[in-house]
Every structure is written in structure tokens, then in C-alpha cells.
């Protein structure tokens, strides 16, 4: 069983549309990261959230950490083909430096 | 900053041979490095955690004698797949964390291993 449940598994949208990816758990995380991975490459860190209720923006990407630090979301506004990739959430339970990864969401943005 | 490299980027070997993969942090000292394995269209699975100068900690189900990890310096960790078999074919990715920033991991570009 995955500690972090990501949804949806796949997302295909038209350029210009908005999308949201969710990451949920029954565990409380000390921090949560979002990564984007392209085929044949390693994941690239997008953001780290550490405070419950925290909202971070990175251009057209908005990341939110739940108040209870059990869930997070990634929202992309006006998606572009360059946003295509595998989005992974990963959390640290604290004290333990290991990251638990979600199963990932494959996002395809059609031109 | 926080660049991690891996070498080689891909390798093809015969069954029974050993393969060494290097992971380097280029612009920071990595107190901890992690090795992951990723199958097609799946997420990352942690294999082991290594700290400089000490033995690696392996995840349950990962054979330590099969996947030898050495973390000899603060910028280099190596993973050796010994007596490789076709089922070891996979995408191997390392990551490194900086001192005082353990929750963030910076990933290498990965190594595609194909065992014939």
C-alpha cells in the first residue's frame, strides 16, 4: 500500500486549460515535495512545503499543503505543452530522512 | 546549485557481470545519498540510504550482497549491481541531500541498465 495516494493517475488536457493533482495520506508529514519527471530523466524538485495551510506559487503552478499536513495539491493554470510530464509528490515523516513517493500523475497537455 | 550527476547514463551488459554506477554531487556536499529503482510508468522505489563513511541502510527486500553501495566521500556514492541478471534491468536513480536540508533531495539524471 502506498503511503501517499495520488490522483488522478492520468490527465490529458488541451493547452490553456487548468488542472489539479491531489496527494493524500492518513499520515502527518513534516514536509512534502513535488517533483516533475520527464521520460529517461531524474525527477526535478519543484517545491517543498513544510507548514500546514501553506500555499506556494511558482509562476503558473500553485502548491497547497493541507492544514493537518496530510494532503497537498498542485494546480496548474493555463497549462502549456511544456508542462507535460510525470508529477510526483513525496513526503517525509520527520526524523526519518527517507521520502515516500506517490504513484505519480502523468500529465499530457495537447497543443 | 544542487546538481547531481550520474555515470553512466546507460549501460548494457551480459548476464553474470557486475556493473558500477556512480553518483556525484557537483556543487555541494551530500551527507546522505539515496538509491532508487524505477520500473516503466511506475514511481520510485527506495533501495537504500547511504551516509558518508558508514554502511548503507537497505530497504526491506533489497539484497545488500546483490546491490553493493559505497559512500566514500561527501560527493560520491557508488552502486554496484553484482552478477546482474535480466530481472535487474531497470532505471536506477540516485539522489543527494544537503546538510541541514535533509527533507529535500536532489536527483541525478538516472542510469538505464539493460542486462542481456
PDB file of C-alpha atoms in Angstrom:
ATOM      1  CA  UNK A   1       0.000   0.000   0.000  1.00  0.00           C
ATOM      2  CA  UNK A   2       1.225   3.454  -0.947  1.00  0.00           C
ATOM      3  CA  UNK A   3       1.652   5.896   1.928  1.00  0.00           C
ATOM      4  CA  UNK A   4       0.747   8.748  -0.405  1.00  0.00           C
ATOM      5  CA  UNK A   5      -2.196   8.366  -2.761  1.00  0.00           C
ATOM      6  CA  UNK A   6      -2.035  10.485  -5.878  1.00  0.00           C
ATOM      7  CA  UNK A   7      -4.966  11.230  -8.128  1.00  0.00           C
ATOM      8  CA  UNK A   8      -5.707  11.156 -10.906  1.00  0.00           C
ATOM      9  CA  UNK A   9      -3.246   8.652 -12.338  1.00  0.00           C
ATOM     10  CA  UNK A  10      -3.506  10.138 -15.824  1.00  0.00           C
ATOM     11  CA  UNK A  11      -4.606  13.559 -17.021  1.00  0.00           C
ATOM     12  CA  UNK A  12      -4.861  14.703 -20.625  1.00  0.00           C
ATOM     13  CA  UNK A  13      -5.965  18.262 -21.301  1.00  0.00           C
ATOM     14  CA  UNK A  14      -5.908  20.899 -24.007  1.00  0.00           C
ATOM     15  CA  UNK A  15      -3.415  23.757 -23.905  1.00  0.00           C
ATOM     16  CA  UNK A  16      -4.848  26.666 -21.934  1.00  0.00           C
ATOM     17  CA  UNK A  17      -6.946  24.556 -19.577  1.00  0.00           C
ATOM     18  CA  UNK A  18      -6.371  24.279 -15.838  1.00  0.00           C
ATOM     19  CA  UNK A  19      -5.597  21.096 -13.915  1.00  0.00           C
ATOM     20  CA  UNK A  20      -5.241  19.941 -10.336  1.00  0.00           C
ATOM     21  CA  UNK A  21      -3.349  16.948  -8.986  1.00  0.00           C
ATOM     22  CA  UNK A  22      -4.034  15.657  -5.488  1.00  0.00           C
ATOM     23  CA  UNK A  23      -1.831  13.891  -2.983  1.00  0.00           C
ATOM     24  CA  UNK A  24      -3.486  12.392   0.093  1.00  0.00           C
ATOM     25  CA  UNK A  25      -2.436  10.375   3.108  1.00  0.00           C
ATOM     26  CA  UNK A  26      -3.617   9.320   6.512  1.00  0.00           C
ATOM     27  CA  UNK A  27      -0.160  10.141   7.882  1.00  0.00           C
ATOM     28  CA  UNK A  28       1.134  13.506   9.000  1.00  0.00           C
ATOM     29  CA  UNK A  29       4.208  14.698   7.121  1.00  0.00           C
ATOM     30  CA  UNK A  30       6.869  17.077   8.363  1.00  0.00           C
ATOM     31  CA  UNK A  31       7.335  18.247   4.790  1.00  0.00           C
ATOM     32  CA  UNK A  32       6.110  17.420   1.341  1.00  0.00           C
ATOM     33  CA  UNK A  33       7.788  17.865  -2.004  1.00  0.00           C
ATOM     34  CA  UNK A  34       6.502  17.969  -5.558  1.00  0.00           C
ATOM     35  CA  UNK A  35       8.704  16.773  -8.399  1.00  0.00           C
ATOM     36  CA  UNK A  36       8.315  16.656 -12.164  1.00  0.00           C
ATOM     37  CA  UNK A  37       9.978  13.907 -14.157  1.00  0.00           C
ATOM     38  CA  UNK A  38      10.366  13.618 -17.905  1.00  0.00           C
ATOM     39  CA  UNK A  39      10.986  10.271 -19.649  1.00  0.00           C
ATOM     40  CA  UNK A  40      14.530   8.981 -19.216  1.00  0.00           C
ATOM     41  CA  UNK A  41      15.462  11.675 -16.712  1.00  0.00           C
ATOM     42  CA  UNK A  42      15.560  12.069 -12.961  1.00  0.00           C
ATOM     43  CA  UNK A  43      12.858  13.950 -11.030  1.00  0.00           C
ATOM     44  CA  UNK A  44      13.308  17.695 -10.692  1.00  0.00           C
ATOM     45  CA  UNK A  45      12.286  19.339  -7.436  1.00  0.00           C
ATOM     46  CA  UNK A  46       9.533  21.912  -7.932  1.00  0.00           C
ATOM     47  CA  UNK A  47       8.683  22.918  -4.385  1.00  0.00           C
ATOM     48  CA  UNK A  48       8.892  21.957  -0.718  1.00  0.00           C
ATOM     49  CA  UNK A  49       6.066  22.790   1.694  1.00  0.00           C
ATOM     50  CA  UNK A  50       6.507  22.463   5.426  1.00  0.00           C
ATOM     51  CA  UNK A  51       3.788  24.471   7.194  1.00  0.00           C
ATOM     52  CA  UNK A  52       0.161  23.343   7.428  1.00  0.00           C
ATOM     53  CA  UNK A  53      -2.022  25.563   5.239  1.00  0.00           C
ATOM     54  CA  UNK A  54       0.972  26.837   3.305  1.00  0.00           C
ATOM     55  CA  UNK A  55       0.454  27.996  -0.265  1.00  0.00           C
ATOM     56  CA  UNK A  56       3.366  28.460  -2.650  1.00  0.00           C
ATOM     57  CA  UNK A  57       3.278  29.784  -6.183  1.00  0.00           C
ATOM     58  CA  UNK A  58       5.774  29.089  -8.923  1.00  0.00           C
ATOM     59  CA  UNK A  59       4.666  31.043 -12.000  1.00  0.00           C
ATOM     60  CA  UNK A  60       1.542  29.179 -13.187  1.00  0.00           C
ATOM     61  CA  UNK A  61       1.897  26.428 -10.574  1.00  0.00           C
ATOM     62  CA  UNK A  62       0.228  26.724  -7.163  1.00  0.00           C
ATOM     63  CA  UNK A  63       1.022  24.267  -4.391  1.00  0.00           C
ATOM     64  CA  UNK A  64      -1.005  23.870  -1.231  1.00  0.00           C
ATOM     65  CA  UNK A  65      -0.236  21.915   1.933  1.00  0.00           C
ATOM     66  CA  UNK A  66      -3.266  20.846   3.964  1.00  0.00           C
ATOM     67  CA  UNK A  67      -3.839  22.323   7.397  1.00  0.00           C
ATOM     68  CA  UNK A  68      -3.264  18.934   9.021  1.00  0.00           C
ATOM     69  CA  UNK A  69      -0.185  18.260   6.850  1.00  0.00           C
ATOM     70  CA  UNK A  70      -1.739  15.080   5.492  1.00  0.00           C
ATOM     71  CA  UNK A  71      -2.501  16.211   1.965  1.00  0.00           C
ATOM     72  CA  UNK A  72      -1.356  18.516  -0.774  1.00  0.00           C
ATOM     73  CA  UNK A  73      -2.437  19.717  -4.184  1.00  0.00           C
ATOM     74  CA  UNK A  74      -0.768  21.054  -7.292  1.00  0.00           C
ATOM     75  CA  UNK A  75      -2.770  23.371  -9.531  1.00  0.00           C
ATOM     76  CA  UNK A  76      -1.576  24.451 -12.956  1.00  0.00           C
ATOM     77  CA  UNK A  77      -3.225  27.436 -14.591  1.00  0.00           C
ATOM     78  CA  UNK A  78      -3.369  27.767 -18.375  1.00  0.00           C
ATOM     79  CA  UNK A  79      -1.373  24.605 -18.970  1.00  0.00           C
ATOM     80  CA  UNK A  80       1.172  24.524 -21.778  1.00  0.00           C
ATOM     81  CA  UNK A  81       2.675  21.563 -23.684  1.00  0.00           C
ATOM     82  CA  UNK A  82       5.899  22.144 -21.734  1.00  0.00           C
ATOM     83  CA  UNK A  83       4.036  21.156 -18.560  1.00  0.00           C
ATOM     84  CA  UNK A  84       3.746  17.596 -19.858  1.00  0.00           C
ATOM     85  CA  UNK A  85       5.429  15.088 -17.576  1.00  0.00           C
ATOM     86  CA  UNK A  86       5.103  12.784 -14.592  1.00  0.00           C
ATOM     87  CA  UNK A  87       4.283  14.703 -11.413  1.00  0.00           C
ATOM     88  CA  UNK A  88       5.299  13.039  -8.180  1.00  0.00           C
ATOM     89  CA  UNK A  89       4.526  14.032  -4.632  1.00  0.00           C
ATOM     90  CA  UNK A  90       6.839  12.804  -1.901  1.00  0.00           C
ATOM     91  CA  UNK A  91       6.683  13.230   1.832  1.00  0.00           C
ATOM     92  CA  UNK A  92       8.982  12.971   4.771  1.00  0.00           C
ATOM     93  CA  UNK A  93       7.584  11.699   8.057  1.00  0.00           C
ATOM     94  CA  UNK A  94      10.197  13.606  10.034  1.00  0.00           C
ATOM     95  CA  UNK A  95      13.167  12.238  11.914  1.00  0.00           C
ATOM     96  CA  UNK A  96      13.465   9.774   9.101  1.00  0.00           C
ATOM     97  CA  UNK A  97      15.079  11.415   6.072  1.00  0.00           C
ATOM     98  CA  UNK A  98      13.581   8.965   3.650  1.00  0.00           C
ATOM     99  CA  UNK A  99      10.979  10.146   1.190  1.00  0.00           C
ATOM    100  CA  UNK A 100       7.795   8.219   0.481  1.00  0.00           C
ATOM    101  CA  UNK A 101       6.644   8.762  -3.079  1.00  0.00           C
ATOM    102  CA  UNK A 102       3.168   8.765  -4.515  1.00  0.00           C
ATOM    103  CA  UNK A 103       2.488   6.641  -7.597  1.00  0.00           C
ATOM    104  CA  UNK A 104       2.642   9.719  -9.813  1.00  0.00           C
ATOM    105  CA  UNK A 105       0.301  11.536 -12.172  1.00  0.00           C
ATOM    106  CA  UNK A 106       1.071  11.519 -15.874  1.00  0.00           C
ATOM    107  CA  UNK A 107       0.032  14.865 -17.327  1.00  0.00           C
ATOM    108  CA  UNK A 108      -0.264  15.377 -21.077  1.00  0.00           C
ATOM    109  CA  UNK A 109      -1.000  18.834 -22.420  1.00  0.00           C
ATOM    110  CA  UNK A 110      -2.087  18.817 -26.067  1.00  0.00           C
ATOM    111  CA  UNK A 111      -1.247  21.779 -28.280  1.00  0.00           C
TER     112      UNK A 111
ATOM    113  CA  UNK B   1      23.234  24.902  -7.106  1.00  0.00           C
ATOM    114  CA  UNK B   2      22.349  21.330  -6.014  1.00  0.00           C
ATOM    115  CA  UNK B   3      23.401  19.485  -9.147  1.00  0.00           C
ATOM    116  CA  UNK B   4      23.738  15.722  -9.062  1.00  0.00           C
ATOM    117  CA  UNK B   5      25.309  13.707 -11.850  1.00  0.00           C
ATOM    118  CA  UNK B   6      25.256  10.001 -12.621  1.00  0.00           C
ATOM    119  CA  UNK B   7      27.538   7.923 -14.739  1.00  0.00           C
ATOM    120  CA  UNK B   8      26.988   6.103 -16.966  1.00  0.00           C
ATOM    121  CA  UNK B   9      23.642   7.326 -18.285  1.00  0.00           C
ATOM    122  CA  UNK B  10      23.005   3.921 -19.813  1.00  0.00           C
ATOM    123  CA  UNK B  11      24.727   0.551 -19.805  1.00  0.00           C
ATOM    124  CA  UNK B  12      24.145  -2.786 -21.481  1.00  0.00           C
ATOM    125  CA  UNK B  13      25.830  -5.826 -20.021  1.00  0.00           C
ATOM    126  CA  UNK B  14      25.784  -9.597 -20.210  1.00  0.00           C
ATOM    127  CA  UNK B  15      24.120 -11.696 -17.569  1.00  0.00           C
ATOM    128  CA  UNK B  16      26.525 -12.562 -14.759  1.00  0.00           C
ATOM    129  CA  UNK B  17      28.682  -9.452 -14.994  1.00  0.00           C
ATOM    130  CA  UNK B  18      28.856  -6.647 -12.449  1.00  0.00           C
ATOM    131  CA  UNK B  19      28.034  -3.041 -13.183  1.00  0.00           C
ATOM    132  CA  UNK B  20      29.070   0.030 -11.206  1.00  0.00           C
ATOM    133  CA  UNK B  21      27.035   3.239 -11.247  1.00  0.00           C
ATOM    134  CA  UNK B  22      28.463   6.485  -9.867  1.00  0.00           C
ATOM    135  CA  UNK B  23      26.513   9.306  -8.286  1.00  0.00           C
ATOM    136  CA  UNK B  24      28.190  12.659  -7.653  1.00  0.00           C
ATOM    137  CA  UNK B  25      27.024  15.876  -6.048  1.00  0.00           C
ATOM    138  CA  UNK B  26      28.762  18.524  -8.125  1.00  0.00           C
ATOM    139  CA  UNK B  27      28.339  21.732  -6.165  1.00  0.00           C
ATOM    140  CA  UNK B  28      27.507  20.699  -2.621  1.00  0.00           C
ATOM    141  CA  UNK B  29      28.488  18.189  -0.011  1.00  0.00           C
ATOM    142  CA  UNK B  30      25.986  15.390   0.326  1.00  0.00           C
ATOM    143  CA  UNK B  31      25.853  13.949   3.793  1.00  0.00           C
ATOM    144  CA  UNK B  32      23.250  11.460   2.685  1.00  0.00           C
ATOM    145  CA  UNK B  33      22.639   9.833  -0.672  1.00  0.00           C
ATOM    146  CA  UNK B  34      19.780   7.617  -1.713  1.00  0.00           C
ATOM    147  CA  UNK B  35      19.440   4.981  -4.406  1.00  0.00           C
ATOM    148  CA  UNK B  36      16.136   4.317  -6.124  1.00  0.00           C
ATOM    149  CA  UNK B  37      14.870   1.950  -8.733  1.00  0.00           C
ATOM    150  CA  UNK B  38      12.101   2.820 -11.153  1.00  0.00           C
ATOM    151  CA  UNK B  39      10.212   0.485 -13.468  1.00  0.00           C
ATOM    152  CA  UNK B  40       8.453   1.818 -16.595  1.00  0.00           C
ATOM    153  CA  UNK B  41       5.452   4.009 -15.801  1.00  0.00           C
ATOM    154  CA  UNK B  42       5.897   3.453 -12.086  1.00  0.00           C
ATOM    155  CA  UNK B  43       7.039   5.586  -9.205  1.00  0.00           C
ATOM    156  CA  UNK B  44      10.412   5.496  -7.471  1.00  0.00           C
ATOM    157  CA  UNK B  45      11.191   2.703  -5.051  1.00  0.00           C
ATOM    158  CA  UNK B  46      13.833   3.404  -2.441  1.00  0.00           C
ATOM    159  CA  UNK B  47      16.534   0.751  -2.366  1.00  0.00           C
ATOM    160  CA  UNK B  48      18.946   2.091   0.216  1.00  0.00           C
ATOM    161  CA  UNK B  49      20.188   5.102   2.127  1.00  0.00           C
ATOM    162  CA  UNK B  50      23.886   5.774   2.421  1.00  0.00           C
ATOM    163  CA  UNK B  51      25.781   8.106   4.684  1.00  0.00           C
ATOM    164  CA  UNK B  52      29.367   9.094   4.076  1.00  0.00           C
ATOM    165  CA  UNK B  53      31.765   6.793   5.859  1.00  0.00           C
ATOM    166  CA  UNK B  54      29.211   4.309   7.130  1.00  0.00           C
ATOM    167  CA  UNK B  55      27.374   1.252   5.876  1.00  0.00           C
ATOM    168  CA  UNK B  56      24.287   1.724   3.778  1.00  0.00           C
ATOM    169  CA  UNK B  57      20.847   1.014   5.169  1.00  0.00           C
ATOM    170  CA  UNK B  58      18.850  -1.195   2.831  1.00  0.00           C
ATOM    171  CA  UNK B  59      15.088  -1.297   2.459  1.00  0.00           C
ATOM    172  CA  UNK B  60      13.247  -4.496   3.161  1.00  0.00           C
ATOM    173  CA  UNK B  61      13.522  -6.927   0.270  1.00  0.00           C
ATOM    174  CA  UNK B  62      16.674  -5.385  -1.214  1.00  0.00           C
ATOM    175  CA  UNK B  63      19.648  -7.760  -1.175  1.00  0.00           C
ATOM    176  CA  UNK B  64      22.680  -5.949   0.193  1.00  0.00           C
ATOM    177  CA  UNK B  65      25.072  -8.506  -1.302  1.00  0.00           C
ATOM    178  CA  UNK B  66      23.487  -8.006  -4.689  1.00  0.00           C
ATOM    179  CA  UNK B  67      23.441  -4.211  -4.636  1.00  0.00           C
ATOM    180  CA  UNK B  68      26.698  -3.008  -3.091  1.00  0.00           C
ATOM    181  CA  UNK B  69      26.728   0.633  -2.054  1.00  0.00           C
ATOM    182  CA  UNK B  70      29.794   2.637  -1.159  1.00  0.00           C
ATOM    183  CA  UNK B  71      29.755   6.247   0.017  1.00  0.00           C
ATOM    184  CA  UNK B  72      33.440   7.013   0.287  1.00  0.00           C
ATOM    185  CA  UNK B  73      33.273  10.804   0.230  1.00  0.00           C
ATOM    186  CA  UNK B  74      30.816  13.646   0.684  1.00  0.00           C
ATOM    187  CA  UNK B  75      30.421  13.960  -3.068  1.00  0.00           C
ATOM    188  CA  UNK B  76      30.470  10.391  -4.338  1.00  0.00           C
ATOM    189  CA  UNK B  77      28.389   7.277  -3.847  1.00  0.00           C
ATOM    190  CA  UNK B  78      28.524   4.160  -5.989  1.00  0.00           C
ATOM    191  CA  UNK B  79      26.060   1.353  -6.579  1.00  0.00           C
ATOM    192  CA  UNK B  80      27.424  -1.939  -7.885  1.00  0.00           C
ATOM    193  CA  UNK B  81      24.969  -4.468  -9.238  1.00  0.00           C
ATOM    194  CA  UNK B  82      26.773  -7.773  -8.812  1.00  0.00           C
ATOM    195  CA  UNK B  83      26.175 -10.793 -11.025  1.00  0.00           C
ATOM    196  CA  UNK B  84      23.482  -8.943 -12.908  1.00  0.00           C
ATOM    197  CA  UNK B  85      20.523 -10.803 -14.372  1.00  0.00           C
ATOM    198  CA  UNK B  86      17.826  -9.670 -16.817  1.00  0.00           C
ATOM    199  CA  UNK B  87      15.416  -9.018 -13.947  1.00  0.00           C
ATOM    200  CA  UNK B  88      17.860  -6.366 -12.671  1.00  0.00           C
ATOM    201  CA  UNK B  89      17.224  -4.327 -15.812  1.00  0.00           C
ATOM    202  CA  UNK B  90      15.736  -1.059 -14.669  1.00  0.00           C
ATOM    203  CA  UNK B  91      16.204   2.691 -14.336  1.00  0.00           C
ATOM    204  CA  UNK B  92      18.412   3.431 -11.338  1.00  0.00           C
ATOM    205  CA  UNK B  93      18.318   6.931  -9.880  1.00  0.00           C
ATOM    206  CA  UNK B  94      20.360   8.432  -7.083  1.00  0.00           C
ATOM    207  CA  UNK B  95      19.593  11.487  -5.020  1.00  0.00           C
ATOM    208  CA  UNK B  96      21.518  13.559  -2.521  1.00  0.00           C
ATOM    209  CA  UNK B  97      20.539  15.777   0.350  1.00  0.00           C
ATOM    210  CA  UNK B  98      22.489  18.687   1.776  1.00  0.00           C
ATOM    211  CA  UNK B  99      23.420  19.077   5.386  1.00  0.00           C
ATOM    212  CA  UNK B 100      20.636  20.818   7.348  1.00  0.00           C
ATOM    213  CA  UNK B 101      18.206  20.284   4.452  1.00  0.00           C
ATOM    214  CA  UNK B 102      17.530  16.609   4.767  1.00  0.00           C
ATOM    215  CA  UNK B 103      13.921  16.735   3.609  1.00  0.00           C
ATOM    216  CA  UNK B 104      14.912  17.937   0.151  1.00  0.00           C
ATOM    217  CA  UNK B 105      16.523  15.511  -2.215  1.00  0.00           C
ATOM    218  CA  UNK B 106      18.163  16.437  -5.493  1.00  0.00           C
ATOM    219  CA  UNK B 107      18.097  13.733  -8.103  1.00  0.00           C
ATOM    220  CA  UNK B 108      20.588  12.600 -10.672  1.00  0.00           C
ATOM    221  CA  UNK B 109      19.532  12.025 -14.298  1.00  0.00           C
ATOM    222  CA  UNK B 110      19.332   8.264 -13.824  1.00  0.00           C
ATOM    223  CA  UNK B 111      21.100   5.244 -15.323  1.00  0.00           C
ATOM    224  CA  UNK B 112      19.306   2.842 -17.634  1.00  0.00           C
ATOM    225  CA  UNK B 113      20.632  -0.679 -17.040  1.00  0.00           C
ATOM    226  CA  UNK B 114      19.850  -3.423 -19.536  1.00  0.00           C
ATOM    227  CA  UNK B 115      21.054  -6.934 -18.772  1.00  0.00           C
ATOM    228  CA  UNK B 116      21.034  -9.320 -21.717  1.00  0.00           C
TER     229      UNK B 116
END
